[in-house]
Tab-separated table of N, CA, C and O in Angstrom:
chain	number	residue	atom	x	y	z
A	4	MET	N	78.608	-57.288	82.984
A	4	MET	CA	77.523	-57.676	83.044
A	4	MET	C	76.981	-59.095	82.889
A	4	MET	O	76.382	-59.057	83.170
A	5	MET	N	78.150	-59.971	82.740
A	5	MET	CA	77.777	-60.865	82.932
A	5	MET	C	77.404	-61.293	84.295
A	5	MET	O	76.412	-62.430	84.542
A	6	GLY	N	78.702	-61.038	85.371
A	6	GLY	CA	77.915	-60.917	86.572
A	6	GLY	C	76.685	-60.460	87.398
A	6	GLY	O	76.025	-61.579	87.727
A	7	LEU	N	76.063	-59.449	86.241
A	7	LEU	CA	74.614	-59.039	86.665
A	7	LEU	C	73.834	-60.020	86.251
A	7	LEU	O	72.799	-60.463	87.006
A	8	LEU	N	73.577	-60.394	85.085
A	8	LEU	CA	73.055	-61.198	84.442
A	8	LEU	C	72.766	-62.996	85.114
A	8	LEU	O	71.964	-63.444	85.680
A	9	ILE	N	74.169	-63.281	85.315
A	9	ILE	CA	74.121	-64.604	86.423
A	9	ILE	C	73.967	-64.321	87.629
A	9	ILE	O	72.832	-64.814	88.236
A	10	GLY	N	74.056	-63.257	88.389
A	10	GLY	CA	73.278	-63.134	89.700
A	10	GLY	C	72.042	-63.082	89.559
A	10	GLY	O	71.675	-63.365	90.866
A	11	SER	N	71.280	-62.181	88.731
A	11	SER	CA	69.939	-62.103	88.979
A	11	SER	C	69.067	-63.538	88.805
A	11	SER	O	68.381	-63.622	89.757
A	12	PHE	N	69.653	-64.158	88.148
A	12	PHE	CA	68.771	-65.622	87.920
A	12	PHE	C	69.505	-66.299	89.265
A	12	PHE	O	68.459	-66.940	89.891
A	13	LEU	N	70.617	-66.605	89.379
A	13	LEU	CA	70.668	-67.340	90.475
A	13	LEU	C	70.544	-66.974	91.874
A	13	LEU	O	69.940	-67.971	92.803
A	14	SER	N	70.300	-65.575	92.275
A	14	SER	CA	69.686	-65.414	93.763
A	14	SER	C	68.476	-65.530	93.412
A	14	SER	O	67.932	-65.394	94.804
A	15	GLY	N	67.977	-65.050	92.749
A	15	GLY	CA	66.401	-65.092	92.442
A	15	GLY	C	65.838	-66.824	92.865
A	15	GLY	O	65.085	-66.974	93.716
A	16	TYR	N	66.429	-67.707	92.461
A	16	TYR	CA	66.574	-69.266	92.087
A	16	TYR	C	66.371	-69.243	93.578
A	16	TYR	O	65.894	-70.291	94.614
A	17	LEU	N	67.940	-69.197	94.228
A	17	LEU	CA	68.333	-70.037	95.465
A	17	LEU	C	67.361	-68.841	96.923
A	17	LEU	O	67.209	-69.875	98.010
A	18	SER	N	66.937	-67.668	96.482
A	18	SER	CA	66.234	-66.902	97.364
A	18	SER	C	64.633	-67.902	97.439
A	18	SER	O	64.112	-67.823	98.393
A	19	ASP	N	64.202	-68.157	96.278
A	19	ASP	CA	62.750	-69.021	96.396
A	19	ASP	C	63.127	-70.178	97.064
A	19	ASP	O	62.200	-70.698	97.587
A	20	ILE	N	64.338	-70.976	96.873
A	20	ILE	CA	64.251	-72.107	97.140
A	20	ILE	C	64.353	-72.317	99.023
A	20	ILE	O	63.838	-72.924	99.834
A	21	TYR	N	65.685	-71.294	99.666
A	21	TYR	CA	65.816	-70.898	100.815
A	21	TYR	C	65.382	-70.048	101.528
A	21	TYR	O	65.609	-70.060	103.044
A	22	GLY	N	64.692	-69.227	101.440
A	22	GLY	CA	63.874	-67.846	101.822
A	22	GLY	C	64.906	-66.930	101.494
A	22	GLY	O	66.195	-67.034	100.942
A	23	ARG	N	64.051	-65.760	101.588
A	23	ARG	CA	64.999	-64.327	101.303
A	23	ARG	C	66.284	-63.832	102.153
A	23	ARG	O	67.044	-63.430	101.949
A	24	LYS	N	65.815	-64.510	103.664
A	24	LYS	CA	66.861	-63.956	104.486
A	24	LYS	C	68.379	-64.433	104.339
A	24	LYS	O	69.570	-64.030	104.265
A	25	TYR	N	67.950	-66.219	103.941
A	25	TYR	CA	69.473	-66.696	103.339
A	25	TYR	C	70.021	-66.256	102.482
A	25	TYR	O	71.034	-66.307	102.086
A	26	GLY	N	69.226	-65.963	101.193
A	26	GLY	CA	69.613	-65.315	100.008
A	26	GLY	C	70.089	-64.388	100.223
A	26	GLY	O	71.362	-63.908	99.505
A	27	LEU	N	69.907	-63.156	100.907
A	27	LEU	CA	70.483	-62.011	101.248
A	27	LEU	C	71.936	-62.434	102.037
A	27	LEU	O	72.799	-61.107	101.388
A	28	LEU	N	71.858	-63.472	103.140
A	28	LEU	CA	72.823	-63.407	103.588
A	28	LEU	C	73.999	-63.646	102.482
A	28	LEU	O	74.963	-63.608	102.998
A	29	GLY	N	73.397	-64.705	102.086
A	29	GLY	CA	74.397	-65.517	101.106
A	29	GLY	C	75.055	-64.242	100.015
A	29	GLY	O	76.359	-64.494	99.585
A	30	CYS	N	74.236	-63.477	99.653
A	30	CYS	CA	74.574	-62.748	98.646
A	30	CYS	C	75.358	-61.374	99.309
A	30	CYS	O	76.630	-61.283	98.557
A	31	ILE	N	75.429	-61.159	100.321
A	31	ILE	CA	76.258	-60.053	101.269
A	31	ILE	C	77.827	-60.791	101.231
A	31	ILE	O	78.666	-60.100	100.914
A	32	LEU	N	77.779	-62.157	101.574
A	32	LEU	CA	79.001	-62.981	101.919
A	32	LEU	C	79.624	-63.110	99.933
A	32	LEU	O	80.867	-62.854	100.289
A	33	VAL	N	79.118	-63.045	99.617
A	33	VAL	CA	79.835	-63.195	98.108
A	33	VAL	C	80.555	-62.222	97.521
A	33	VAL	O	81.328	-62.376	97.191
A	34	SER	N	79.785	-60.994	97.694
A	34	SER	CA	79.936	-59.873	97.589
A	34	SER	C	80.930	-59.082	98.386
A	34	SER	O	82.196	-58.657	97.554
A	35	LEU	N	81.014	-59.426	99.446
A	35	LEU	CA	82.354	-59.135	100.496
A	35	LEU	C	83.643	-59.929	100.208
A	35	LEU	O	84.300	-59.830	100.048
A	36	THR	N	82.981	-61.173	99.847
A	36	THR	CA	84.488	-62.060	99.560
A	36	THR	C	84.885	-61.656	98.262
A	36	THR	O	86.377	-61.784	97.813
A	37	GLY	N	84.298	-61.415	97.412
A	37	GLY	CA	84.829	-60.762	95.678
A	37	GLY	C	85.373	-59.241	96.195
A	37	GLY	O	86.484	-59.600	95.590
A	38	SER	N	84.968	-58.671	96.609
A	38	SER	CA	85.748	-57.566	97.093
A	38	SER	C	86.611	-57.583	97.452
A	38	SER	O	87.823	-56.987	97.352
A	39	LEU	N	86.732	-58.059	99.092
A	39	LEU	CA	88.248	-58.334	99.340
A	39	LEU	C	89.490	-59.560	98.575
A	39	LEU	O	90.720	-58.632	98.666
A	40	VAL	N	88.866	-60.309	98.017
A	40	VAL	CA	90.133	-61.100	97.191
A	40	VAL	C	90.204	-60.454	95.980
A	40	VAL	O	91.811	-60.498	95.691
A	41	GLY	N	89.397	-59.830	95.521
A	41	GLY	CA	89.849	-58.789	94.183
A	41	GLY	C	90.758	-57.928	94.733
A	41	GLY	O	91.556	-57.371	93.558
A	42	ALA	N	90.919	-56.978	95.751
A	42	ALA	CA	91.798	-56.144	95.947
A	42	ALA	C	93.132	-56.737	96.385
A	42	ALA	O	94.170	-55.905	95.924
A	43	LEU	N	93.222	-58.049	96.088
A	43	LEU	CA	94.560	-58.694	96.678
A	43	LEU	C	95.060	-59.025	94.959
A	43	LEU	O	96.162	-59.973	95.063
A	44	MET	N	94.526	-59.204	94.074
A	44	MET	CA	94.839	-60.026	92.867
A	44	MET	C	95.800	-59.118	92.111
A	44	MET	O	95.741	-57.754	92.145
A	45	PRO	N	96.811	-59.784	91.693
A	45	PRO	CA	97.961	-59.296	91.407
A	45	PRO	C	97.798	-58.961	89.690
A	45	PRO	O	98.685	-58.076	89.333
A	46	ASP	N	97.008	-59.583	88.834
A	46	ASP	CA	96.843	-59.095	87.264
A	46	ASP	C	95.562	-58.821	86.957
A	46	ASP	O	94.822	-59.108	87.979
A	47	TYR	N	95.525	-58.677	85.796
A	47	TYR	CA	94.098	-57.921	85.479
A	47	TYR	C	92.774	-59.281	85.047
A	47	TYR	O	91.762	-59.023	85.736
A	48	TRP	N	93.160	-60.230	84.748
A	48	TRP	CA	92.362	-61.317	84.342
A	48	TRP	C	91.817	-61.626	85.976
A	48	TRP	O	90.615	-61.903	85.753
A	49	SER	N	92.791	-61.887	87.053
A	49	SER	CA	91.989	-62.620	88.328
A	49	SER	C	91.172	-61.894	88.792
A	49	SER	O	90.342	-61.508	89.482
A	50	TYR	N	91.728	-60.098	88.623
A	50	TYR	CA	90.885	-59.164	89.431
A	50	TYR	C	89.367	-59.239	88.606
A	50	TYR	O	88.562	-58.626	89.398
A	51	LEU	N	89.490	-59.157	87.402
A	51	LEU	CA	88.416	-59.256	86.541
A	51	LEU	C	87.362	-60.196	86.917
A	51	LEU	O	86.506	-60.122	86.985
A	52	ALA	N	87.447	-61.476	87.356
A	52	ALA	CA	87.034	-62.647	87.765
A	52	ALA	C	86.359	-62.335	88.796
A	52	ALA	O	85.362	-62.462	89.278
A	53	MET	N	87.315	-61.532	89.840
A	53	MET	CA	86.878	-61.057	91.186
A	53	MET	C	85.521	-60.082	91.118
A	53	MET	O	84.585	-60.020	91.869
A	54	ARG	N	85.663	-59.118	90.137
A	54	ARG	CA	84.421	-58.350	89.587
A	54	ARG	C	83.264	-59.234	89.209
A	54	ARG	O	82.453	-58.382	89.872
A	55	VAL	N	83.390	-60.048	88.094
A	55	VAL	CA	82.306	-60.984	88.491
A	55	VAL	C	82.128	-61.225	89.411
A	55	VAL	O	80.448	-61.411	89.451
A	56	VAL	N	82.459	-62.049	90.528
A	56	VAL	CA	82.099	-62.634	91.554
A	56	VAL	C	81.376	-61.395	92.688
A	56	VAL	O	80.109	-61.477	93.003
A	57	THR	N	81.984	-60.292	92.082
A	57	THR	CA	81.107	-59.254	93.250
A	57	THR	C	79.785	-58.747	92.428
A	57	THR	O	78.933	-58.818	93.245
A	58	ALA	N	80.113	-58.675	91.427
A	58	ALA	CA	78.712	-58.332	90.661
A	58	ALA	C	77.669	-59.081	90.802
A	58	ALA	O	76.469	-59.038	90.990
A	59	ILE	N	78.207	-60.694	91.154
A	59	ILE	CA	76.915	-61.431	91.320
A	59	ILE	C	76.116	-61.487	92.334
A	59	ILE	O	75.240	-61.414	93.071
A	60	GLY	N	77.152	-60.920	93.568
A	60	GLY	CA	76.662	-60.869	94.715
A	60	GLY	C	75.897	-59.473	95.071
A	60	GLY	O	74.791	-59.616	95.656
A	61	ALA	N	76.493	-58.223	94.114
A	61	ALA	CA	75.556	-57.344	94.424
A	61	ALA	C	74.294	-57.104	93.888
A	61	ALA	O	73.543	-56.687	94.293
A	62	VAL	N	74.094	-57.674	92.533
A	62	VAL	CA	72.654	-57.634	92.122
A	62	VAL	C	71.616	-58.443	92.968
A	62	VAL	O	70.508	-58.176	93.306
A	63	GLY	N	72.189	-59.429	93.784
A	63	GLY	CA	71.446	-60.071	94.489
A	63	GLY	C	71.012	-59.654	95.915
A	63	GLY	O	70.174	-59.641	96.486
A	64	LEU	N	71.976	-58.840	95.857
A	64	LEU	CA	71.654	-57.682	97.501
A	64	LEU	C	70.491	-57.004	96.871
A	64	LEU	O	69.153	-56.767	97.559
A	65	PHE	N	70.578	-56.243	95.854
A	65	PHE	CA	69.301	-55.498	95.341
A	65	PHE	C	68.222	-55.816	94.884
A	65	PHE	O	67.384	-55.473	95.611
A	66	ASN	N	68.285	-57.307	94.305
A	66	ASN	CA	66.998	-58.286	94.071
A	66	ASN	C	66.387	-58.213	95.762
A	66	ASN	O	65.241	-58.462	95.706
A	67	SER	N	66.966	-58.635	96.231
A	67	SER	CA	66.446	-59.258	97.722
A	67	SER	C	65.687	-58.358	98.409
A	67	SER	O	64.533	-58.704	98.743
A	68	THR	N	66.526	-57.278	98.590
A	68	THR	CA	65.888	-56.079	99.284
A	68	THR	C	64.869	-55.861	98.686
A	68	THR	O	63.689	-55.164	99.706
A	69	PHE	N	64.879	-55.227	97.317
A	69	PHE	CA	63.817	-54.812	96.661
A	69	PHE	C	62.456	-55.657	96.966
A	69	PHE	O	61.327	-55.151	97.113
A	70	THR	N	62.783	-56.630	96.584
A	70	THR	CA	61.408	-57.801	97.012
A	70	THR	C	60.858	-57.908	98.542
A	70	THR	O	59.627	-57.917	98.715
A	71	MET	N	61.791	-57.853	99.179
A	71	MET	CA	61.568	-57.948	100.539
A	71	MET	C	60.692	-56.944	100.950
A	71	MET	O	59.707	-56.666	102.232
A	72	THR	N	61.411	-55.148	100.700
A	72	THR	CA	60.541	-54.499	100.702
A	72	THR	C	59.001	-54.048	100.453
A	72	THR	O	58.288	-53.822	100.806
A	73	ILE	N	58.786	-55.127	99.196
A	73	ILE	CA	57.908	-54.858	98.528
A	73	ILE	C	56.563	-55.598	99.371
A	73	ILE	O	55.352	-55.280	99.440
A	74	GLU	N	57.203	-56.882	99.291
A	74	GLU	CA	56.695	-58.082	100.324
A	74	GLU	C	56.152	-57.401	101.647
A	74	GLU	O	54.807	-57.568	102.441
A	75	LEU	N	56.976	-56.458	102.213
A	75	LEU	CA	56.313	-55.707	103.567
A	75	LEU	C	55.542	-54.753	103.890
A	75	LEU	O	54.672	-54.602	104.360
A	76	MET	N	55.664	-53.926	102.304
A	76	MET	CA	54.518	-53.085	102.290
A	76	MET	C	53.468	-53.423	102.019
A	76	MET	O	52.201	-52.696	102.471
A	77	GLY	N	53.323	-54.348	100.995
A	77	GLY	CA	52.001	-54.774	100.553
A	77	GLY	C	51.668	-54.009	99.008
A	77	GLY	O	52.225	-53.079	98.770
A	78	SER	N	50.286	-54.600	98.802
A	78	SER	CA	50.415	-54.169	97.501
A	78	SER	C	49.497	-52.475	97.533
A	78	SER	O	49.416	-51.719	96.464
A	79	LYS	N	48.779	-52.059	98.297
A	79	LYS	CA	48.185	-51.092	98.777
A	79	LYS	C	48.770	-49.586	98.593
A	79	LYS	O	48.896	-48.983	97.930
A	80	GLU	N	50.064	-49.837	99.331
A	80	GLU	CA	51.039	-48.587	99.615
A	80	GLU	C	51.719	-48.884	98.462
A	80	GLU	O	52.431	-47.288	98.053
A	81	VAL	N	51.991	-50.066	97.666
A	81	VAL	CA	52.966	-49.773	96.605
A	81	VAL	C	52.031	-49.101	95.511
A	81	VAL	O	52.721	-48.137	94.665
A	82	SER	N	50.949	-49.337	94.964
A	82	SER	CA	50.254	-48.958	93.889
A	82	SER	C	49.956	-47.207	94.567
A	82	SER	O	50.021	-46.329	93.506
A	83	THR	N	49.456	-46.923	95.622
A	83	THR	CA	49.578	-45.166	95.691
A	83	THR	C	50.683	-44.949	95.548
A	83	THR	O	50.819	-43.539	95.557
A	84	THR	N	51.705	-45.353	96.557
A	84	THR	CA	53.491	-44.624	95.985
A	84	THR	C	53.629	-44.420	94.689
A	84	THR	O	53.728	-43.265	94.085
A	85	PHE	N	53.186	-45.213	93.566
A	85	PHE	CA	53.947	-45.142	92.100
A	85	PHE	C	52.307	-44.492	91.310
A	85	PHE	O	52.723	-44.094	90.247
A	86	GLN	N	51.399	-44.525	92.130
A	86	GLN	CA	50.723	-43.384	91.224
A	86	GLN	C	50.974	-41.529	91.373
A	86	GLN	O	50.633	-41.186	90.807
A	87	ASN	N	51.616	-41.572	92.774
A	87	ASN	CA	51.877	-40.199	92.817
A	87	ASN	C	53.098	-39.601	91.683
A	87	ASN	O	53.442	-38.239	91.608
A	88	PHE	N	54.099	-40.791	91.299
A	88	PHE	CA	54.775	-39.956	90.375
A	88	PHE	C	54.088	-39.823	89.001
A	88	PHE	O	54.200	-39.985	87.847
């Protein structure tokens, strides 16, 4: 859960500074690296640390793609989509 909290703030901040596409690419690289390195960890604590790194990247992937989708659709399509639910 700490990785999700840290990743939410960090990815949002970096995406606002450098742009959503670069933020998305960075989150892909962080999540990929954390997953691959985590598979090679010999003990529990180092594996746990890599899972936190993976969570930081994964929540950034969700936040960046969701925000890019909402910006692409516009407010008219979003409001009519949520009114049907």
